CSV table of C-alpha atoms and ligand atoms in Angstrom, one decimal:
chain,number,residue,atom,x,y,z
A,762,UNK,CA,10.2,1.8,-23.4
A,763,UNK,CA,8.2,0.6,-26.0
A,764,UNK,CA,7.8,3.1,-29.1
A,765,UNK,CA,4.8,2.8,-31.1
A,766,UNK,CA,3.9,3.5,-33.9
A,767,UNK,CA,0.5,3.2,-35.4
A,768,UNK,CA,-0.8,4.1,-39.0
A,769,UNK,CA,-4.3,4.5,-40.4
A,770,UNK,CA,-3.0,2.8,-43.7
A,771,UNK,CA,-4.0,-0.9,-42.7
A,772,UNK,CA,-6.8,-2.8,-42.3
A,773,UNK,CA,-9.2,-1.4,-39.3
A,774,UNK,CA,-9.4,-4.8,-37.2
A,775,UNK,CA,-4.5,-4.5,-37.5
A,776,UNK,CA,-5.5,-0.7,-36.8
A,777,UNK,CA,-8.0,-2.4,-33.4
A,778,UNK,CA,-5.4,-4.6,-32.1
A,779,UNK,CA,-2.6,-2.3,-32.8
A,780,UNK,CA,-4.8,0.0,-29.9
A,781,UNK,CA,-5.7,-2.2,-27.8
A,782,UNK,CA,-1.8,-4.0,-27.9
A,783,UNK,CA,-0.9,-0.3,-27.0
A,784,UNK,CA,-3.5,0.6,-24.1
A,785,UNK,CA,-2.8,-3.2,-22.8
A,786,UNK,CA,1.1,-2.5,-22.8
A,787,UNK,CA,1.0,0.0,-19.8
A,788,UNK,CA,-2.5,2.3,-19.5
A,789,UNK,CA,-1.3,5.1,-18.9
A,790,UNK,CA,-2.2,9.0,-19.7
A,791,UNK,CA,1.5,9.7,-20.6
A,792,UNK,CA,2.1,6.6,-22.5
A,793,UNK,CA,-0.7,6.2,-24.9
A,794,UNK,CA,-2.7,9.1,-25.5
A,795,UNK,CA,0.4,11.0,-27.7
A,796,UNK,CA,0.0,7.9,-30.0
A,797,UNK,CA,-3.9,7.7,-30.2
A,798,UNK,CA,-4.0,11.3,-30.9
A,799,UNK,CA,-1.7,11.5,-34.0
A,800,UNK,CA,-3.6,8.7,-34.6
A,801,UNK,CA,-7.2,10.9,-34.9
A,802,UNK,CA,-5.1,13.3,-37.0
A,803,UNK,CA,-4.0,11.2,-39.3
A,804,UNK,CA,-7.0,9.4,-40.1
A,805,UNK,CA,-9.3,13.1,-40.0
A,806,UNK,CA,-7.0,15.0,-42.4
A,807,UNK,CA,-6.8,16.8,-39.7
A,808,UNK,CA,-3.6,20.1,-38.2
A,809,UNK,CA,-3.6,18.3,-35.4
A,810,UNK,CA,-4.5,17.5,-31.9
A,811,UNK,CA,-4.9,17.1,-28.8
A,812,UNK,CA,-6.7,16.2,-25.4
A,813,UNK,CA,-7.8,18.0,-22.7
A,814,UNK,CA,-9.1,15.9,-18.7
A,815,UNK,CA,-11.0,17.6,-16.4
A,816,UNK,CA,-10.9,17.1,-13.0
A,817,UNK,CA,-14.4,18.7,-13.4
A,818,UNK,CA,-14.9,22.0,-13.5
A,819,UNK,CA,-10.8,22.1,-13.9
A,820,UNK,CA,-8.9,21.5,-16.0
A,821,UNK,CA,-6.1,18.8,-15.3
A,822,UNK,CA,-3.9,18.3,-18.0
A,823,UNK,CA,-3.8,18.2,-21.7
A,824,UNK,CA,-1.4,16.3,-23.4
A,825,UNK,CA,-1.2,16.5,-27.5
A,826,UNK,CA,0.4,19.2,-29.1
A,827,UNK,CA,0.7,21.5,-26.4
A,828,UNK,CA,0.9,24.4,-27.7
A,829,UNK,CA,-2.3,24.3,-30.2
A,830,UNK,CA,-4.0,24.8,-26.3
A,831,UNK,CA,-4.9,28.4,-26.6
A,832,UNK,CA,-3.1,30.1,-23.1
A,833,UNK,CA,-6.2,32.7,-23.3
A,834,UNK,CA,-8.9,29.9,-21.6
A,835,UNK,CA,-10.0,31.0,-18.7
A,836,UNK,CA,-11.5,28.3,-15.9
A,837,UNK,CA,-15.0,30.4,-17.8
A,838,UNK,CA,-14.1,29.5,-21.4
A,839,UNK,CA,-13.9,25.5,-19.9
A,840,UNK,CA,-16.7,25.3,-18.0
A,841,UNK,CA,-18.4,26.3,-21.4
A,842,UNK,CA,-16.6,24.4,-23.1
A,843,UNK,CA,-17.8,21.5,-21.3
A,844,UNK,CA,-21.1,22.4,-21.0
A,845,UNK,CA,-21.2,22.5,-24.8
A,846,UNK,CA,-19.7,19.0,-25.0
A,847,UNK,CA,-22.9,18.3,-22.3
A,848,UNK,CA,-25.7,19.9,-25.0
A,849,UNK,CA,-23.8,18.0,-27.8
A,850,UNK,CA,-23.9,14.4,-27.7
A,851,UNK,CA,-20.8,13.0,-30.3
A,852,UNK,CA,-19.0,15.2,-32.9
A,853,UNK,CA,-19.1,18.8,-34.0
A,854,UNK,CA,-17.5,20.2,-36.8
A,855,UNK,CA,-18.7,23.3,-36.4
A,856,UNK,CA,-16.6,26.6,-35.9
A,857,UNK,CA,-15.8,26.8,-31.6
A,858,UNK,CA,-17.0,29.8,-31.0
A,859,UNK,CA,-15.3,31.9,-29.1
A,860,UNK,CA,-12.3,30.9,-29.2
A,861,UNK,CA,-10.7,33.2,-31.8
A,862,UNK,CA,-7.8,30.5,-33.8
A,863,UNK,CA,-6.7,30.2,-37.5
A,864,UNK,CA,-8.6,27.3,-37.5
A,865,UNK,CA,-12.2,26.7,-39.2
A,866,UNK,CA,-13.0,23.6,-37.9
A,867,UNK,CA,-12.5,22.4,-34.6
A,868,UNK,CA,-13.6,18.6,-34.1
A,869,UNK,CA,-14.8,17.9,-30.4
A,870,UNK,CA,-14.7,14.4,-29.2
A,871,UNK,CA,-16.2,14.1,-25.7
A,872,UNK,CA,-15.2,11.2,-22.8
A,873,UNK,CA,-17.9,10.2,-21.1
A,874,UNK,CA,-18.2,8.1,-17.9
A,875,UNK,CA,-21.9,7.9,-16.0
A,876,UNK,CA,-23.2,11.4,-18.0
A,877,UNK,CA,-19.6,14.1,-17.0
A,878,UNK,CA,-17.4,14.5,-19.5
A,879,UNK,CA,-14.5,13.3,-18.1
A,880,UNK,CA,-12.1,14.3,-21.1
A,881,UNK,CA,-12.5,15.3,-24.5
A,882,UNK,CA,-10.7,14.3,-27.7
A,883,UNK,CA,-10.0,18.7,-29.4
A,884,UNK,CA,-8.8,18.3,-33.7
A,885,UNK,CA,-8.1,21.3,-36.0
A,886,UNK,CA,-9.2,21.5,-39.3
A,887,UNK,CA,-7.4,24.5,-41.2
A,888,UNK,CA,-11.3,24.0,-43.8
A,889,UNK,CA,-14.5,22.7,-42.0
A,890,UNK,CA,-14.1,19.2,-43.7
A,891,UNK,CA,-16.6,16.3,-43.7
A,892,UNK,CA,-15.2,12.7,-42.3
A,893,UNK,CA,-16.7,8.9,-44.2
A,894,UNK,CA,-17.9,6.9,-41.3
A,895,UNK,CA,-15.7,4.5,-41.4
A,896,UNK,CA,-12.9,7.7,-39.7
A,897,UNK,CA,-15.7,8.6,-37.2
A,898,UNK,CA,-16.3,4.8,-36.2
A,899,UNK,CA,-12.1,4.5,-36.2
A,900,UNK,CA,-12.3,7.8,-33.6
A,901,UNK,CA,-15.1,6.3,-31.6
A,902,UNK,CA,-13.1,2.8,-30.9
A,903,UNK,CA,-10.1,5.8,-30.2
A,904,UNK,CA,-12.1,7.7,-27.2
A,905,UNK,CA,-13.4,4.1,-26.4
A,906,UNK,CA,-9.8,3.6,-25.5
A,907,UNK,CA,-9.1,6.9,-24.0
A,908,UNK,CA,-11.5,6.2,-21.9
A,909,UNK,CA,-10.5,3.3,-20.6
A,910,UNK,CA,-7.0,4.9,-20.1
A,911,UNK,CA,-8.3,8.3,-18.4
A,912,UNK,CA,-10.5,6.0,-15.7
A,913,UNK,CA,-7.8,4.1,-15.3
A,914,UNK,CA,-5.4,6.9,-14.4
A,915,UNK,CA,-8.1,8.8,-12.4
A,916,UNK,CA,-8.5,6.2,-10.1
A,917,UNK,CA,-4.8,5.5,-9.5
A,918,UNK,CA,-4.4,9.5,-8.7
A,919,UNK,CA,-6.8,8.9,-6.3
A,920,UNK,CA,-5.6,5.2,-4.7
A,921,UNK,CA,-2.4,7.8,-4.8
A,922,UNK,CA,-4.0,10.4,-2.9
A,923,UNK,CA,-6.2,8.1,-0.4
A,924,UNK,CA,-3.0,6.7,1.1
A,925,UNK,CA,-0.9,9.6,0.7
A,926,UNK,CA,-3.3,10.8,3.4
A,927,UNK,CA,-4.0,7.0,5.1
A,928,UNK,CA,0.1,6.9,5.9
A,929,UNK,CA,-0.2,10.9,7.1
A,930,UNK,CA,-2.7,10.5,9.4
A,931,UNK,CA,-1.1,7.3,10.2
A,932,UNK,CA,2.1,9.5,11.4
A,933,UNK,CA,0.6,12.0,12.8
A,934,UNK,CA,-1.8,9.9,15.4
A,935,UNK,CA,0.9,7.4,15.9
A,936,UNK,CA,3.3,10.3,16.9
A,937,UNK,CA,0.7,12.4,18.9
A,938,UNK,CA,-0.1,9.2,21.2
A,939,UNK,CA,3.0,8.8,21.9
A,940,UNK,CA,4.1,11.4,23.8
A,941,UNK,CA,1.1,11.4,27.0
A,942,UNK,CA,2.0,7.7,26.6
A,943,UNK,CA,5.6,8.1,27.5
A,944,UNK,CA,4.5,10.8,30.1
A,945,UNK,CA,2.3,7.9,32.0
A,946,UNK,CA,4.6,5.9,32.0
A,947,UNK,CA,6.8,7.8,33.7
A,948,UNK,CA,5.6,8.8,36.2
A,949,UNK,CA,3.9,5.3,36.7
A,950,UNK,CA,7.1,4.4,37.0
A,951,UNK,CA,8.3,6.9,39.8
A,952,UNK,CA,5.3,5.4,41.9
A,953,UNK,CA,6.5,2.2,41.5
A,954,UNK,CA,10.1,3.0,43.0
A,955,UNK,CA,8.4,4.2,45.5
A,956,UNK,CA,10.1,7.7,45.1
A,957,UNK,CA,6.7,9.6,45.9
A,958,UNK,CA,6.3,7.9,49.0
A,959,UNK,CA,6.2,4.3,49.7
A,960,UNK,CA,2.7,1.7,48.4
A,961,UNK,CA,1.5,-0.6,49.5
A,962,UNK,CA,1.3,-4.0,47.9
A,963,UNK,CA,-2.4,-3.2,46.5
A,964,UNK,CA,-1.3,-0.2,44.9
A,965,UNK,CA,1.9,-2.0,44.3
A,966,UNK,CA,-0.4,-4.5,42.5
A,967,UNK,CA,-2.3,-1.7,40.1
A,968,UNK,CA,0.5,0.7,39.5
A,969,UNK,CA,1.7,-2.5,37.4
A,970,UNK,CA,-1.7,-3.2,35.9
A,971,UNK,CA,-1.0,0.8,34.7
A,972,UNK,CA,2.5,0.0,33.4
A,973,UNK,CA,1.9,-3.1,31.2
A,974,UNK,CA,-1.4,-1.1,29.7
A,975,UNK,CA,1.1,1.7,28.8
A,976,UNK,CA,3.3,-0.8,27.3
A,977,UNK,CA,0.8,-2.8,25.8
A,978,UNK,CA,-0.5,0.5,24.0
A,979,UNK,CA,2.9,1.7,23.5
A,980,UNK,CA,3.6,-1.7,21.4
A,981,UNK,CA,0.8,-0.9,19.5
A,982,UNK,CA,1.1,2.7,18.2
A,983,UNK,CA,4.8,1.5,17.2
A,984,UNK,CA,3.2,-1.3,15.2
A,985,UNK,CA,0.4,1.6,13.9
A,986,UNK,CA,2.7,3.4,12.4
A,987,UNK,CA,4.9,0.5,11.5
A,988,UNK,CA,1.8,-0.7,9.6
A,989,UNK,CA,1.4,2.9,7.8
A,990,UNK,CA,5.2,2.4,6.2
A,991,UNK,CA,3.9,-0.7,4.4
A,992,UNK,CA,1.8,-0.7,1.0
A,993,UNK,CA,-1.6,-2.4,2.2
A,994,UNK,CA,-1.7,-4.3,-0.9
A,995,UNK,CA,1.6,-5.3,-1.0
A,996,UNK,CA,2.9,-5.5,2.4
A,997,UNK,CA,6.0,-3.3,0.4
A,998,UNK,CA,8.3,-0.8,2.3
A,999,UNK,CA,11.2,0.6,1.8
A,1000,UNK,CA,14.3,-1.6,3.5
A,1001,UNK,CA,16.9,0.0,5.9
A,1002,UNK,CA,19.5,-3.2,6.2
A,1003,UNK,CA,22.7,-3.3,8.8
A,1004,UNK,CA,24.7,-6.4,9.7
A,1005,UNK,CA,23.1,-8.0,12.1
A,1006,UNK,CA,24.3,-10.9,14.5
A,1007,UNK,CA,20.0,-12.7,15.1
A,1008,UNK,CA,21.2,-14.8,17.9
A,1009,UNK,CA,22.4,-11.7,20.4
A,1010,UNK,CA,18.9,-10.2,18.3
A,1011,UNK,CA,17.2,-12.3,19.5
A,1012,UNK,CA,18.6,-13.2,22.6
A,1013,UNK,CA,17.8,-9.5,23.9
A,1014,UNK,CA,14.2,-9.9,22.9
A,1015,UNK,CA,13.3,-12.5,25.0
A,1016,UNK,CA,15.7,-11.0,28.2
A,1017,UNK,CA,14.1,-7.9,27.7
A,1018,UNK,CA,10.6,-9.5,27.7
A,1019,UNK,CA,8.1,-8.2,30.9
A,1020,UNK,CA,5.9,-10.6,31.4
A,1021,UNK,CA,3.1,-9.4,32.6
A,1022,UNK,CA,1.9,-9.5,36.9
A,1023,UNK,CA,-1.4,-12.4,35.6
A,1024,UNK,CA,1.5,-14.6,34.0
A,1025,UNK,CA,4.5,-14.5,36.0
A,1026,UNK,CA,4.9,-18.4,35.6
A,1027,UNK,CA,5.1,-18.4,31.8
A,1028,UNK,CA,8.4,-19.4,30.9
A,1029,UNK,CA,10.7,-18.2,28.0
A,1030,UNK,CA,13.6,-20.2,26.9
A,1031,UNK,CA,15.9,-19.1,24.0
A,1032,UNK,CA,18.3,-21.9,21.6
A,1033,UNK,CA,20.6,-21.2,18.9
A,1034,UNK,CA,23.0,-22.8,16.4
A,1035,UNK,CA,25.9,-21.9,16.7
A,1036,UNK,CA,26.9,-21.3,13.4
A,1037,UNK,CA,24.4,-19.0,12.9
A,1038,UNK,CA,26.3,-16.2,10.1
A,1039,UNK,CA,26.1,-12.4,10.8
A,1040,UNK,CA,23.4,-10.7,8.0
A,1041,UNK,CA,22.9,-8.0,6.1
A,1042,UNK,CA,19.2,-7.5,7.5
A,1043,UNK,CA,16.2,-5.2,8.4
A,1044,UNK,CA,17.1,-5.1,12.2
A,1045,UNK,CA,14.6,-2.4,13.2
A,1046,UNK,CA,12.2,-4.2,11.6
A,1047,UNK,CA,13.3,-8.1,12.3
A,1048,UNK,CA,13.1,-6.9,16.1
A,1049,UNK,CA,10.0,-5.6,15.5
A,1050,UNK,CA,8.7,-8.8,13.3
A,1051,UNK,CA,10.1,-11.3,16.8
A,1052,UNK,CA,9.0,-9.2,19.4
A,1053,UNK,CA,5.1,-9.6,18.1
A,1054,UNK,CA,5.9,-13.6,17.8
A,1055,UNK,CA,7.0,-13.1,21.6
A,1056,UNK,CA,4.7,-11.3,22.9
A,1057,UNK,CA,1.5,-13.6,20.8
A,1058,UNK,CA,2.7,-16.4,22.3
A,1059,UNK,CA,3.2,-14.6,26.1
A,1060,UNK,CA,-0.7,-13.4,25.2
A,1061,UNK,CA,-2.0,-15.9,23.4
A,1062,UNK,CA,-0.8,-18.5,26.1
A,1063,UNK,CA,-2.2,-19.5,30.1
A,1064,UNK,CA,0.1,-18.7,32.6
A,1065,UNK,CA,2.5,-21.6,33.7
A,1066,UNK,CA,2.7,-22.2,29.7
A,1067,UNK,CA,6.5,-23.1,27.8
A,1068,UNK,CA,7.9,-20.7,25.1
A,1069,UNK,CA,11.1,-21.8,23.7
A,1070,UNK,CA,12.3,-19.5,21.1
A,1071,UNK,CA,14.4,-20.7,18.5
A,1072,UNK,CA,17.7,-20.1,16.0
A,1073,UNK,CA,18.3,-22.3,13.2
A,1074,UNK,CA,20.6,-23.4,10.4
A,1075,UNK,CA,17.9,-24.4,8.5
A,1076,UNK,CA,19.9,-25.5,4.6
A,1077,UNK,CA,20.1,-22.6,2.8
A,1078,UNK,CA,18.3,-20.0,4.9
A,1079,UNK,CA,18.3,-19.5,8.9
A,1080,UNK,CA,14.8,-19.9,10.5
A,1081,UNK,CA,13.5,-18.2,13.9
A,1082,UNK,CA,10.8,-19.9,16.0
A,1083,UNK,CA,8.4,-19.0,18.1
A,1084,UNK,CA,6.9,-22.6,19.9
A,1085,UNK,CA,4.0,-22.3,22.5
A,1086,UNK,CA,1.4,-24.4,24.0
A,1087,UNK,CA,-1.4,-22.3,24.4
A,1088,UNK,CA,-5.0,-22.0,22.8
A,1089,UNK,CA,-2.8,-23.1,19.7
A,1090,UNK,CA,-5.9,-22.1,15.9
A,1091,UNK,CA,-8.2,-23.4,13.9
A,1092,UNK,CA,-6.3,-24.7,10.8
A,1093,UNK,CA,-9.4,-22.8,9.1
A,1094,UNK,CA,-7.7,-19.6,11.4
A,1095,UNK,CA,-4.5,-20.3,9.9
A,1096,UNK,CA,-5.1,-19.6,6.1
A,1097,UNK,CA,-5.6,-16.4,7.2
A,1098,UNK,CA,-4.0,-15.0,9.8
A,1099,UNK,CA,-1.3,-13.2,8.1
A,1100,UNK,CA,-3.6,-10.7,6.5
A,1101,UNK,CA,-4.5,-6.7,7.8
A,1102,UNK,CA,-6.1,-7.0,10.8
A,1103,UNK,CA,-7.2,-10.3,11.3
A,1104,UNK,CA,-8.1,-11.2,14.6
A,1105,UNK,CA,-10.0,-14.2,15.8
A,1106,UNK,CA,-12.8,-14.3,17.8
A,1107,UNK,CA,-12.2,-17.2,20.8
A,1108,UNK,CA,-13.7,-16.9,24.1
A,1109,UNK,CA,-9.7,-17.5,25.8
A,1110,UNK,CA,-8.6,-14.0,24.1
A,1111,UNK,CA,-11.5,-12.5,25.2
A,1112,UNK,CA,-9.8,-10.3,27.0
A,1113,UNK,CA,-6.6,-10.3,24.9
A,1114,UNK,CA,-6.5,-6.1,23.1
A,1115,UNK,CA,-4.5,-6.6,19.6
A,1116,UNK,CA,-4.9,-4.5,16.6
A,1117,UNK,CA,-4.3,-7.2,14.3
A,1118,UNK,CA,-1.4,-5.6,12.9
A,1119,UNK,CA,1.5,-8.1,14.4
A,1120,UNK,CA,1.6,-11.4,11.8
A,1121,UNK,CA,0.4,-8.6,9.1
A,1122,UNK,CA,4.1,-7.1,9.4
A,1123,UNK,CA,6.3,-10.0,9.9
A,1124,UNK,CA,4.9,-12.2,7.0
A,1125,UNK,CA,6.0,-8.3,4.6
A,1126,UNK,CA,9.4,-8.2,6.5
A,1127,UNK,CA,9.5,-11.9,6.0
A,1128,UNK,CA,9.0,-11.5,2.6
A,1129,UNK,CA,10.6,-8.3,1.7
A,1130,UNK,CA,14.0,-10.4,3.4
A,1131,UNK,CA,12.9,-13.2,0.4
A,1132,UNK,CA,12.0,-15.5,2.9
A,1133,UNK,CA,8.5,-16.4,4.5
A,1134,UNK,CA,6.2,-16.9,7.3
A,1135,UNK,CA,4.3,-19.0,8.7
A,1136,UNK,CA,2.3,-21.0,11.1
A,1137,UNK,CA,1.9,-24.9,12.6
A,1138,UNK,CA,-0.9,-25.2,14.9
A,1139,UNK,CA,-3.1,-27.4,16.7
A,1140,UNK,CA,-5.9,-26.3,18.6
A,1141,UNK,CA,-5.8,-27.2,22.5
A,1142,UNK,CA,-2.2,-28.2,21.4
A,1143,UNK,CA,-0.1,-25.2,20.8
A,1144,UNK,CA,2.3,-23.4,18.0
A,1145,UNK,CA,4.7,-22.7,16.5
A,1146,UNK,CA,5.3,-20.0,14.0
A,1147,UNK,CA,8.4,-19.5,12.2
A,1148,UNK,CA,10.4,-16.7,10.3
A,1149,UNK,CA,12.6,-18.2,7.2
A,1150,UNK,CA,15.1,-16.2,5.5
A,1151,UNK,CA,16.9,-17.2,2.9
A,1152,UNK,CA,21.0,-17.0,3.1
A,1153,UNK,CA,21.4,-15.7,-0.2
A,1154,UNK,CA,21.3,-12.7,-2.1
A,1155,UNK,CA,21.2,-8.8,-0.3
A,1156,UNK,CA,20.6,-11.2,2.9
A,1157,UNK,CA,25.0,-12.4,2.6
A,1158,UNK,CA,27.0,-10.4,3.6
A,1159,UNK,CA,30.1,-8.9,1.1
A,1160,UNK,CA,31.7,-11.8,0.2
A,1161,UNK,CA,30.5,-14.7,3.0
A,1162,UNK,CA,30.5,-16.6,0.6
A,1163,UNK,CA,28.0,-19.1,-0.7
A,1164,UNK,CA,26.2,-20.7,2.2
A,1165,UNK,CA,26.6,-24.3,3.4
B,809,ADP,P1,-3.2,-9.3,17.6
B,809,ADP,O1,-2.3,-9.9,18.4
B,809,ADP,O2,-2.8,-7.6,17.8
B,809,ADP,O3,-4.5,-9.7,17.4
B,809,ADP,P2,-1.6,-9.8,14.8
B,809,ADP,O4,-1.7,-10.2,13.8
B,809,ADP,O5,-0.2,-10.1,16.0
B,809,ADP,O6,-2.6,-9.2,15.9
B,809,ADP,O7,-2.4,-12.1,15.4
B,809,ADP,C1,-3.7,-12.1,14.8
B,809,ADP,C2,-4.4,-13.2,15.6
B,809,ADP,O8,-3.6,-14.5,15.5
B,809,ADP,C3,-4.4,-12.6,16.9
B,809,ADP,O9,-6.1,-12.5,17.5
B,809,ADP,C4,-4.7,-14.3,17.7
B,809,ADP,O10,-5.8,-14.6,17.4
B,809,ADP,C5,-3.7,-15.3,16.8
B,809,ADP,N1,-2.6,-15.3,17.8
B,809,ADP,C6,-1.8,-15.2,17.1
B,809,ADP,N2,-0.9,-15.6,17.6
B,809,ADP,C7,-0.9,-16.6,18.1
B,809,ADP,C8,-0.4,-17.7,18.8
B,809,ADP,N3,0.4,-17.9,19.5
B,809,ADP,N4,-1.0,-19.0,20.0
B,809,ADP,C9,-2.6,-18.6,19.4
B,809,ADP,N5,-3.5,-17.6,19.0
B,809,ADP,C10,-2.5,-16.4,18.5
């Protein structure tokens, strides 16, 4: 971290420039408060100073000369301090009762945000001193700087808490949904195998529908769970790489993909180049992503259509593509397709359920592998979704050497 030393013995403009630079460099309380408090002490010839941040009416933290903060300050005395600050608009150079310290003068500069005192800059003097207008002006600028940093820090802390709560919520919901789904799936499968007595054709048909619904819901829950692992802004998540045979992985997906009852006439075929190396990939997340693409192709292609999954060696990369001859997507929708929760409202899609998370996950996973994901599509003709994984850096295993 760069050390900033701001001193008062320079012109006012230079001082302001340094303060702004300090804040812009890293707008965190830890980084900014100490140098600014030191500067305030310097400018005013105070003995010491500290900075209190309130999460009203509690004290959140103290920065600066910690040991000067009177240990016997209770929440009550803090409340009193906050109230007093609300009365005193700007600077109070009086001894501040009821605090018993050896200091004769206290200078308190409340930092306000929409009528609330969010923090206060405290300076301590051995004797009461009059401050020059210039010093007060610089102090006001310091307080403005402290306000920016304090508000930023509070917003960041709130955002982190809300993200944590959201992730926790998603984790609990998806976990609790899985248990009943597993039991529905188990009992419906028992019915399907005629273990509990032979079913007639109509009953078989309905059981198939239950199983297809359960499978869809399970994949939805998995997607929600995965999305909970992501940072919603950046799509970032913790990678877990293992040596992965992409061809094998894609074959497993294609072979296991159960076509729903109403799509039995769809064909799903796979082709792969023979020189695809074993790569160091987040196999679980890639499997999830490719499964999403194949599932989508099935969902958005009418019965009788054709889906093709290809694994190709293309220059310095491997490209996995899933093409279909289904409904296709208009150029205007293609732009937003990979955003979280983006779904296209179309008549043909009306009965297709989904969360709009699938493609967001696909793109995030590709980006995490330093690759990319994209779509080429024409309405009424079909779509090709592709994931590119570069044969470089962390994707390569050990000394496999530079790719062709
Ligand atoms: P979901 O399928 O859960 O709605 P996705 O993120 O996987 O969410 O897809 C977002 C939207 O993109 C879908 O709602 C659908 O309208 C469109 N889409 C995805 N794949 C295809 C495809 N192969 N053909 C046509 N539209 C598609």
